[in-house]
mmCIF file of C-alpha atoms in Angstrom:
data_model
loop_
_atom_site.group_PDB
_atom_site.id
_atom_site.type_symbol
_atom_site.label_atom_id
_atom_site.label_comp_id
_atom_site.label_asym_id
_atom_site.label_seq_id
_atom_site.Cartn_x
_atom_site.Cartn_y
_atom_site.Cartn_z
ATOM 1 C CA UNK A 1 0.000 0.000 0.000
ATOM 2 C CA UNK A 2 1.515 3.222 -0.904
ATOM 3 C CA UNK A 3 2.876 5.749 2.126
ATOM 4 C CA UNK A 4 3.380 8.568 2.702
ATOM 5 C CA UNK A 5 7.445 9.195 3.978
ATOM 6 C CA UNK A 6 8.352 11.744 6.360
ATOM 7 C CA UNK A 7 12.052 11.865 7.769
ATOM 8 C CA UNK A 8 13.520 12.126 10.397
ATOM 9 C CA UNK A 9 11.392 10.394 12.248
ATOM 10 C CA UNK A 10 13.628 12.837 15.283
ATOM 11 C CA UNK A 11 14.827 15.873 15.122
ATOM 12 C CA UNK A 12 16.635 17.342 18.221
ATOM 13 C CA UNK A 13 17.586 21.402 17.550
ATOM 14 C CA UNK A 14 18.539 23.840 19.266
ATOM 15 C CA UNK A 15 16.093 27.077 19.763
ATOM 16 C CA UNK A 16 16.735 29.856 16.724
ATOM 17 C CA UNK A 17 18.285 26.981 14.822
ATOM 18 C CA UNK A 18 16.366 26.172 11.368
ATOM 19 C CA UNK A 19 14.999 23.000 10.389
ATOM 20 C CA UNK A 20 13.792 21.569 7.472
ATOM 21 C CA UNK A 21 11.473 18.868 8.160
ATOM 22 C CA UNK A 22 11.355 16.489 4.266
ATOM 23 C CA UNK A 23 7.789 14.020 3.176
ATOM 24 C CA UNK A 24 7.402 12.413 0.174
ATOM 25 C CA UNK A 25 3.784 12.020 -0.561
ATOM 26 C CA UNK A 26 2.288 9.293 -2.527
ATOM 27 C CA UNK A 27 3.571 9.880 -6.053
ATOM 28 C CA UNK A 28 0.163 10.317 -8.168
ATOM 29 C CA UNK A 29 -1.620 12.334 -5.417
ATOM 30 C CA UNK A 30 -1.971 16.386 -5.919
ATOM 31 C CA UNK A 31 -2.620 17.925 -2.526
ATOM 32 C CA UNK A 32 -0.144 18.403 -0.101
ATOM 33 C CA UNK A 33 -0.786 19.141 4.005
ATOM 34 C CA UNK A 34 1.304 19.963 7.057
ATOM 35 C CA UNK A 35 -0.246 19.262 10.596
ATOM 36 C CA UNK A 36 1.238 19.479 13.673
ATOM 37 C CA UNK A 37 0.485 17.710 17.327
ATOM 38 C CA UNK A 38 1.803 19.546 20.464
ATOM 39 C CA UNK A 39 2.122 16.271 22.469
ATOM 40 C CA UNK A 40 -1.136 15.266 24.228
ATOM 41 C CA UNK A 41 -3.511 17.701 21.902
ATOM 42 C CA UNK A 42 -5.225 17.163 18.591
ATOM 43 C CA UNK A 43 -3.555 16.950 15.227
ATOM 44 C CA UNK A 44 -3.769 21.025 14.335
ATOM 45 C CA UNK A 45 -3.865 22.230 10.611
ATOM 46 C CA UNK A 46 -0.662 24.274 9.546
ATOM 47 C CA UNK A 47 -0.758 24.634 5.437
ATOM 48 C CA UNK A 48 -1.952 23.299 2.423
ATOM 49 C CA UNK A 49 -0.547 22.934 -0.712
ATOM 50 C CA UNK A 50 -1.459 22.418 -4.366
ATOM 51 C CA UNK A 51 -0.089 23.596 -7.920
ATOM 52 C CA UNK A 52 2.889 24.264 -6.544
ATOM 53 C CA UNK A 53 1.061 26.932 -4.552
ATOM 54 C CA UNK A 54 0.182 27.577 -0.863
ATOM 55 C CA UNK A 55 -3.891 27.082 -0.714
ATOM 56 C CA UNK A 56 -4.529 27.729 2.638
ATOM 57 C CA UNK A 57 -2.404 28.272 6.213
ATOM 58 C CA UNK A 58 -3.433 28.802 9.732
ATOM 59 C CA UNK A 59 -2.444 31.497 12.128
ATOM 60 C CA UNK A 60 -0.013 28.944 13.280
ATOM 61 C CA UNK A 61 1.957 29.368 9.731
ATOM 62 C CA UNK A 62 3.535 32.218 10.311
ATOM 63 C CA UNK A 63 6.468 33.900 8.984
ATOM 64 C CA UNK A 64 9.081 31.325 10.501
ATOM 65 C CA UNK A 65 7.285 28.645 8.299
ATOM 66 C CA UNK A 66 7.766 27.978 4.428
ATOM 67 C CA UNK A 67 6.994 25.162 2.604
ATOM 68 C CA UNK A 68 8.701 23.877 -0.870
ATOM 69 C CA UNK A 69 8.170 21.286 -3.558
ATOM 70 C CA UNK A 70 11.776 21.512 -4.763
ATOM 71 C CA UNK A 71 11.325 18.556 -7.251
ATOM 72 C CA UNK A 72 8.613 16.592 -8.158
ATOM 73 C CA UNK A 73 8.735 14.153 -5.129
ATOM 74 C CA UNK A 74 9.437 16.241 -2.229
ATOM 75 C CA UNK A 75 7.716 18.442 0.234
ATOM 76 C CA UNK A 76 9.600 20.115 2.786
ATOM 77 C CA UNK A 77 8.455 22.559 5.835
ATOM 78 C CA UNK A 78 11.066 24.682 7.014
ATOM 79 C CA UNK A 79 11.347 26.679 10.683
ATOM 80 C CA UNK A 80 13.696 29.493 10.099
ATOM 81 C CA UNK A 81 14.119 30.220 13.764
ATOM 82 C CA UNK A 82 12.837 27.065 16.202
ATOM 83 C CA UNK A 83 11.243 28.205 19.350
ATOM 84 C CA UNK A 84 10.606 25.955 22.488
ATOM 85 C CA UNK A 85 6.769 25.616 21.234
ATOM 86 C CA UNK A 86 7.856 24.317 17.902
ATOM 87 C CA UNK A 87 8.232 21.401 19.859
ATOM 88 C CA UNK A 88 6.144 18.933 18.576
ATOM 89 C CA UNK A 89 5.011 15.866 16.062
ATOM 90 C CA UNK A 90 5.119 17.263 12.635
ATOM 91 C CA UNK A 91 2.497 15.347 10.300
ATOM 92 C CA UNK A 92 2.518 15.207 6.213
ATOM 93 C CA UNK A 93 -0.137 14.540 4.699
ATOM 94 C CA UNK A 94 -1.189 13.650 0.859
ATOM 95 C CA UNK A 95 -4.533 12.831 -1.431
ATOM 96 C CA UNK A 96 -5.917 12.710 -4.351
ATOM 97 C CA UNK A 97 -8.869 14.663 -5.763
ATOM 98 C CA UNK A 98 -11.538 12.350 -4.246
ATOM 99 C CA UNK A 99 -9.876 10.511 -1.970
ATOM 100 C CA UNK A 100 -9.181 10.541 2.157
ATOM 101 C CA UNK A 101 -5.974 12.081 3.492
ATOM 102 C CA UNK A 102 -3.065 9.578 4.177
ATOM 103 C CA UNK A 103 -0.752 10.799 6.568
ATOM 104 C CA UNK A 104 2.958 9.932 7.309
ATOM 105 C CA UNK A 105 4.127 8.597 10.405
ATOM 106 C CA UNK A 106 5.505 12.406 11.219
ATOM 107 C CA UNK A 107 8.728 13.775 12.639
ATOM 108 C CA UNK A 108 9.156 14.740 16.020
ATOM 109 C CA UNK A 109 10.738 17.958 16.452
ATOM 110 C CA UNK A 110 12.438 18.652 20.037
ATOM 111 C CA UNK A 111 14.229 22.115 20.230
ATOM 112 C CA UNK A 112 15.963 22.908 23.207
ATOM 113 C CA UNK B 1 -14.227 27.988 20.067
ATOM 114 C CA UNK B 2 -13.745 24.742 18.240
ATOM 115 C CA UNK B 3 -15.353 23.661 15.488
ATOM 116 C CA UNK B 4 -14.866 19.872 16.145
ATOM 117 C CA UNK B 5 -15.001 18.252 20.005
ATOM 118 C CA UNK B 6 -15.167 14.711 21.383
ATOM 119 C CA UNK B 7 -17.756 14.000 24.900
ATOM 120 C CA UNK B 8 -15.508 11.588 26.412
ATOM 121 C CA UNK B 9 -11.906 12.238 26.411
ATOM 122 C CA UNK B 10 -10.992 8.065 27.735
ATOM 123 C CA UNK B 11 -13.392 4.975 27.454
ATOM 124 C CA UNK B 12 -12.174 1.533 28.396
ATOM 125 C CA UNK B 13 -14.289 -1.447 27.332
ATOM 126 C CA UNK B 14 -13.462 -4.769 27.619
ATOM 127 C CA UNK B 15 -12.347 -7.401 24.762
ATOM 128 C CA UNK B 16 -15.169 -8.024 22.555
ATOM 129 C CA UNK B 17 -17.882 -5.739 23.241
ATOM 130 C CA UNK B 18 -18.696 -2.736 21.274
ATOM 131 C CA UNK B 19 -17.357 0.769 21.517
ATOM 132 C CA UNK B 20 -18.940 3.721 20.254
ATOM 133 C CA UNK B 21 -16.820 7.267 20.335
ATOM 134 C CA UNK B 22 -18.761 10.496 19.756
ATOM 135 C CA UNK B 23 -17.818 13.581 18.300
ATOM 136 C CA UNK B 24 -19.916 16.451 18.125
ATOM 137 C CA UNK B 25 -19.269 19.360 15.632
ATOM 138 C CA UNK B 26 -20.923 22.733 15.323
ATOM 139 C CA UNK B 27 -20.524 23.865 11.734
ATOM 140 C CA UNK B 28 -23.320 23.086 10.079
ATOM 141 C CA UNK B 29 -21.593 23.778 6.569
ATOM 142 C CA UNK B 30 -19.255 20.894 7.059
ATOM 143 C CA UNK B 31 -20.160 18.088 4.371
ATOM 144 C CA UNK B 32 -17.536 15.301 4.763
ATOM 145 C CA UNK B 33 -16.299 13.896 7.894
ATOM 146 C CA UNK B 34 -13.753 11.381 8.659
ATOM 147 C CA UNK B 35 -12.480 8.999 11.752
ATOM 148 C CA UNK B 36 -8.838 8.235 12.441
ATOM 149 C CA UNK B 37 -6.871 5.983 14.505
ATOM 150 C CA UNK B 38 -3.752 7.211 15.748
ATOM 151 C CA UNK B 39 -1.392 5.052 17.842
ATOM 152 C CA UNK B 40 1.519 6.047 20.062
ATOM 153 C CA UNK B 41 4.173 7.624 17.547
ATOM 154 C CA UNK B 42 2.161 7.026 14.791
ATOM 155 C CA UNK B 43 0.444 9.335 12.448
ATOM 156 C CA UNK B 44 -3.282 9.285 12.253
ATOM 157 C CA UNK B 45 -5.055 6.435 10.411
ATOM 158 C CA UNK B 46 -8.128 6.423 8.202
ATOM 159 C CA UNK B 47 -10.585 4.149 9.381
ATOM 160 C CA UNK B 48 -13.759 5.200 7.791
ATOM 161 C CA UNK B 49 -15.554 8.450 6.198
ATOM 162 C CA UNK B 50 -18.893 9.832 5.471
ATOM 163 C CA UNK B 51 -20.125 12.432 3.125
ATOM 164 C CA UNK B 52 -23.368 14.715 4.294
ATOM 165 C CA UNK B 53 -25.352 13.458 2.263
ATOM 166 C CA UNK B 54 -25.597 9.973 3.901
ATOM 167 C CA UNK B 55 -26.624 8.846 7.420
ATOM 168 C CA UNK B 56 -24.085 5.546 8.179
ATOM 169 C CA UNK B 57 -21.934 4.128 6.423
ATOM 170 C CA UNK B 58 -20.281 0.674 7.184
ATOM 171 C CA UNK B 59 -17.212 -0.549 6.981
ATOM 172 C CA UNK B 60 -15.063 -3.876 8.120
ATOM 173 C CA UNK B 61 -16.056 -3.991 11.906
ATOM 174 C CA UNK B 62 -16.371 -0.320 11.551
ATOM 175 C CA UNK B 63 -19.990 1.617 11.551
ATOM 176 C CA UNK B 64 -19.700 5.922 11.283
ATOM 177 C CA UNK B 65 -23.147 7.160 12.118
ATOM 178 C CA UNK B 66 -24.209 10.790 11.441
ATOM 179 C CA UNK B 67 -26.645 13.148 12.405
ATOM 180 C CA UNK B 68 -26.899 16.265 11.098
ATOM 181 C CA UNK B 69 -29.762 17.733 12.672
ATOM 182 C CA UNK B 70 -28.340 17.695 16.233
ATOM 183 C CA UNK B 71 -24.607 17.850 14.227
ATOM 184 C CA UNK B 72 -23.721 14.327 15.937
ATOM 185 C CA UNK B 73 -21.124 12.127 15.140
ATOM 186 C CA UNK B 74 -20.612 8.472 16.000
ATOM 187 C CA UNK B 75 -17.749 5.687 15.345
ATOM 188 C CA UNK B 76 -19.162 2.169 16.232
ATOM 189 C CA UNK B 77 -16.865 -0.609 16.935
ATOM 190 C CA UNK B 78 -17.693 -4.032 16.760
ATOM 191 C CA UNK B 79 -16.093 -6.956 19.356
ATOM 192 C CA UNK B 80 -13.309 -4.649 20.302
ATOM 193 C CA UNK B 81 -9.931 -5.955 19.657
ATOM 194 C CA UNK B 82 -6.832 -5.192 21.955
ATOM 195 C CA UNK B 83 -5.535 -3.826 18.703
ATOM 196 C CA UNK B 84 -7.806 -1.358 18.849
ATOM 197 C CA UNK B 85 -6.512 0.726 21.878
ATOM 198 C CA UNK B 86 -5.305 3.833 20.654
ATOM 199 C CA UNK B 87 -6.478 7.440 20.066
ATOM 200 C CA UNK B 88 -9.453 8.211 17.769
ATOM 201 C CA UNK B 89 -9.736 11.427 16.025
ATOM 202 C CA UNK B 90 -13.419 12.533 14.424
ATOM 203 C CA UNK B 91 -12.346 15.716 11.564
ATOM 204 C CA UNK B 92 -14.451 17.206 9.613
ATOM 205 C CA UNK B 93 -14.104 19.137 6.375
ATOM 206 C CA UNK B 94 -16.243 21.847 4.399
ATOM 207 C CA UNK B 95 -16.926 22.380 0.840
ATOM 208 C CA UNK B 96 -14.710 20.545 -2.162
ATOM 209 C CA UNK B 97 -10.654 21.788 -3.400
ATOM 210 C CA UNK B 98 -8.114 22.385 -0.576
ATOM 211 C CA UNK B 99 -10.043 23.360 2.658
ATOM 212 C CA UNK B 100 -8.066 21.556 5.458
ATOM 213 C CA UNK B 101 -9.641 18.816 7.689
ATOM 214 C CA UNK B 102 -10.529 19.899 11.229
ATOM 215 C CA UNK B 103 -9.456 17.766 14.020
ATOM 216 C CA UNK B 104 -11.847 16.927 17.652
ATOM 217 C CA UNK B 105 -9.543 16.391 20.881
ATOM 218 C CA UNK B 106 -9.408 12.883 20.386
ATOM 219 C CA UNK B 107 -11.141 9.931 22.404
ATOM 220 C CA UNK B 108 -8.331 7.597 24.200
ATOM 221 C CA UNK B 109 -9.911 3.867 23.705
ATOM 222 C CA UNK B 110 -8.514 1.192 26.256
ATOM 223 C CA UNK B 111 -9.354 -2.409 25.212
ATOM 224 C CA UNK B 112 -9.179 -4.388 29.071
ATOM 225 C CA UNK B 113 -8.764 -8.566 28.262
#
């Protein structure tokens, strides 16, 4: 069954630090999420992405945050400058027109 | 205030009997809804989905009842596995292209053998 890849799987940074956080969605599908989980909360909507375009972002998604398709397989999230609550599981996630979202197994992002 | 919101944050049930998780969302413009499964350092799993314009929709042990005039939703699982202990997510959705999916809380399920 295809997947959805997100790596690392842990990321450890220190705070102002950037990160780039890479998924590779499923290869034929043409919209493109980030989600993040502050540990014990609920999975929390950060951008969307499609034509090679940002579609929507939440107040979360703010000017620290950018998002790339640099090729036609990845889909990175950058942090410019990591703050203590960037802490967190990072979630890609991938569909088709039609179909449900399949998400990756995520990244966990500690900065300290 | 939150779009999207579970009743019961934890529910334990024992092996084999049913569960049922609730969600309860207030925007009555949402028109596709969705349950996931997340386990511990996982990401969330699709178990089943339902579009507005239906009532329950079934799946392998799986039921996803909805009710739209009190804005109800309901995940039905049948002879509860230990398997299925983990964190269930309801999220809804509004309107068709790239609106995001809005997560509940999430509902903690316990399976006791």
């Amino acid at each position: 069954e295809p997947e959805v890849t997100q790596t690392p799987s842990h990321q450890v940074t220190q705070m102002g630090q950037e990160v780039i956080l890479r998924c590779v969605p499923i290869s034929n599908h043409l919209y493109f999420y980030w989600y993040r989980q502050i540990l014990g909360q609920k999975v929390e909507f950060l951008v969307s992405f499609y034509n090679n375009e940002i579609s929507e972002k939440s107040e979360i998604f703010d000017d620290q945050f950018s998002v790339e398709r640099p090729d036609g397989s990845n889909f990175t999230l950058k942090i410019r400058s990591t703050k203590l609550e960037d802490s967190a599981m990072y979630f890609c996630a991938s569909r088709q027109a039609r179909l449900g979202y399949t998400f990756g197994s995520g990244t966990r992002l500690t900065v300290v | 205030g939150e779009s999207v919101g579970l009743h019961l944050p934890t529910l334990s049930v024992q092996e084999g009997d049913n569960s049922i998780i609730n969600c309860a969302y207030s925007n009555s413009a949402s028109d596709y809804f969705i349950w996931y499964k997340q386990e511990s350092g996982k990401g969330p799993q699709f178990i089943i989905d339902i579009r507005s314009n239906m009532d329950k929709r079934q799946g392998q042990r799986v039921t996803v009842l909805l009710n739209k005039t009190v804005k109800h939703l309901s995940l039905q699982i049948a002879a509860t596995q230990p398997g299925d202990s983990a964190v269930y997510f309801c999220a809804e959705k509004i309107g068709g292209g790239n609106t995001p999916l809005v997560f509940g809380k999430g509902t903690r399920l316990s399976v006791i053998a």
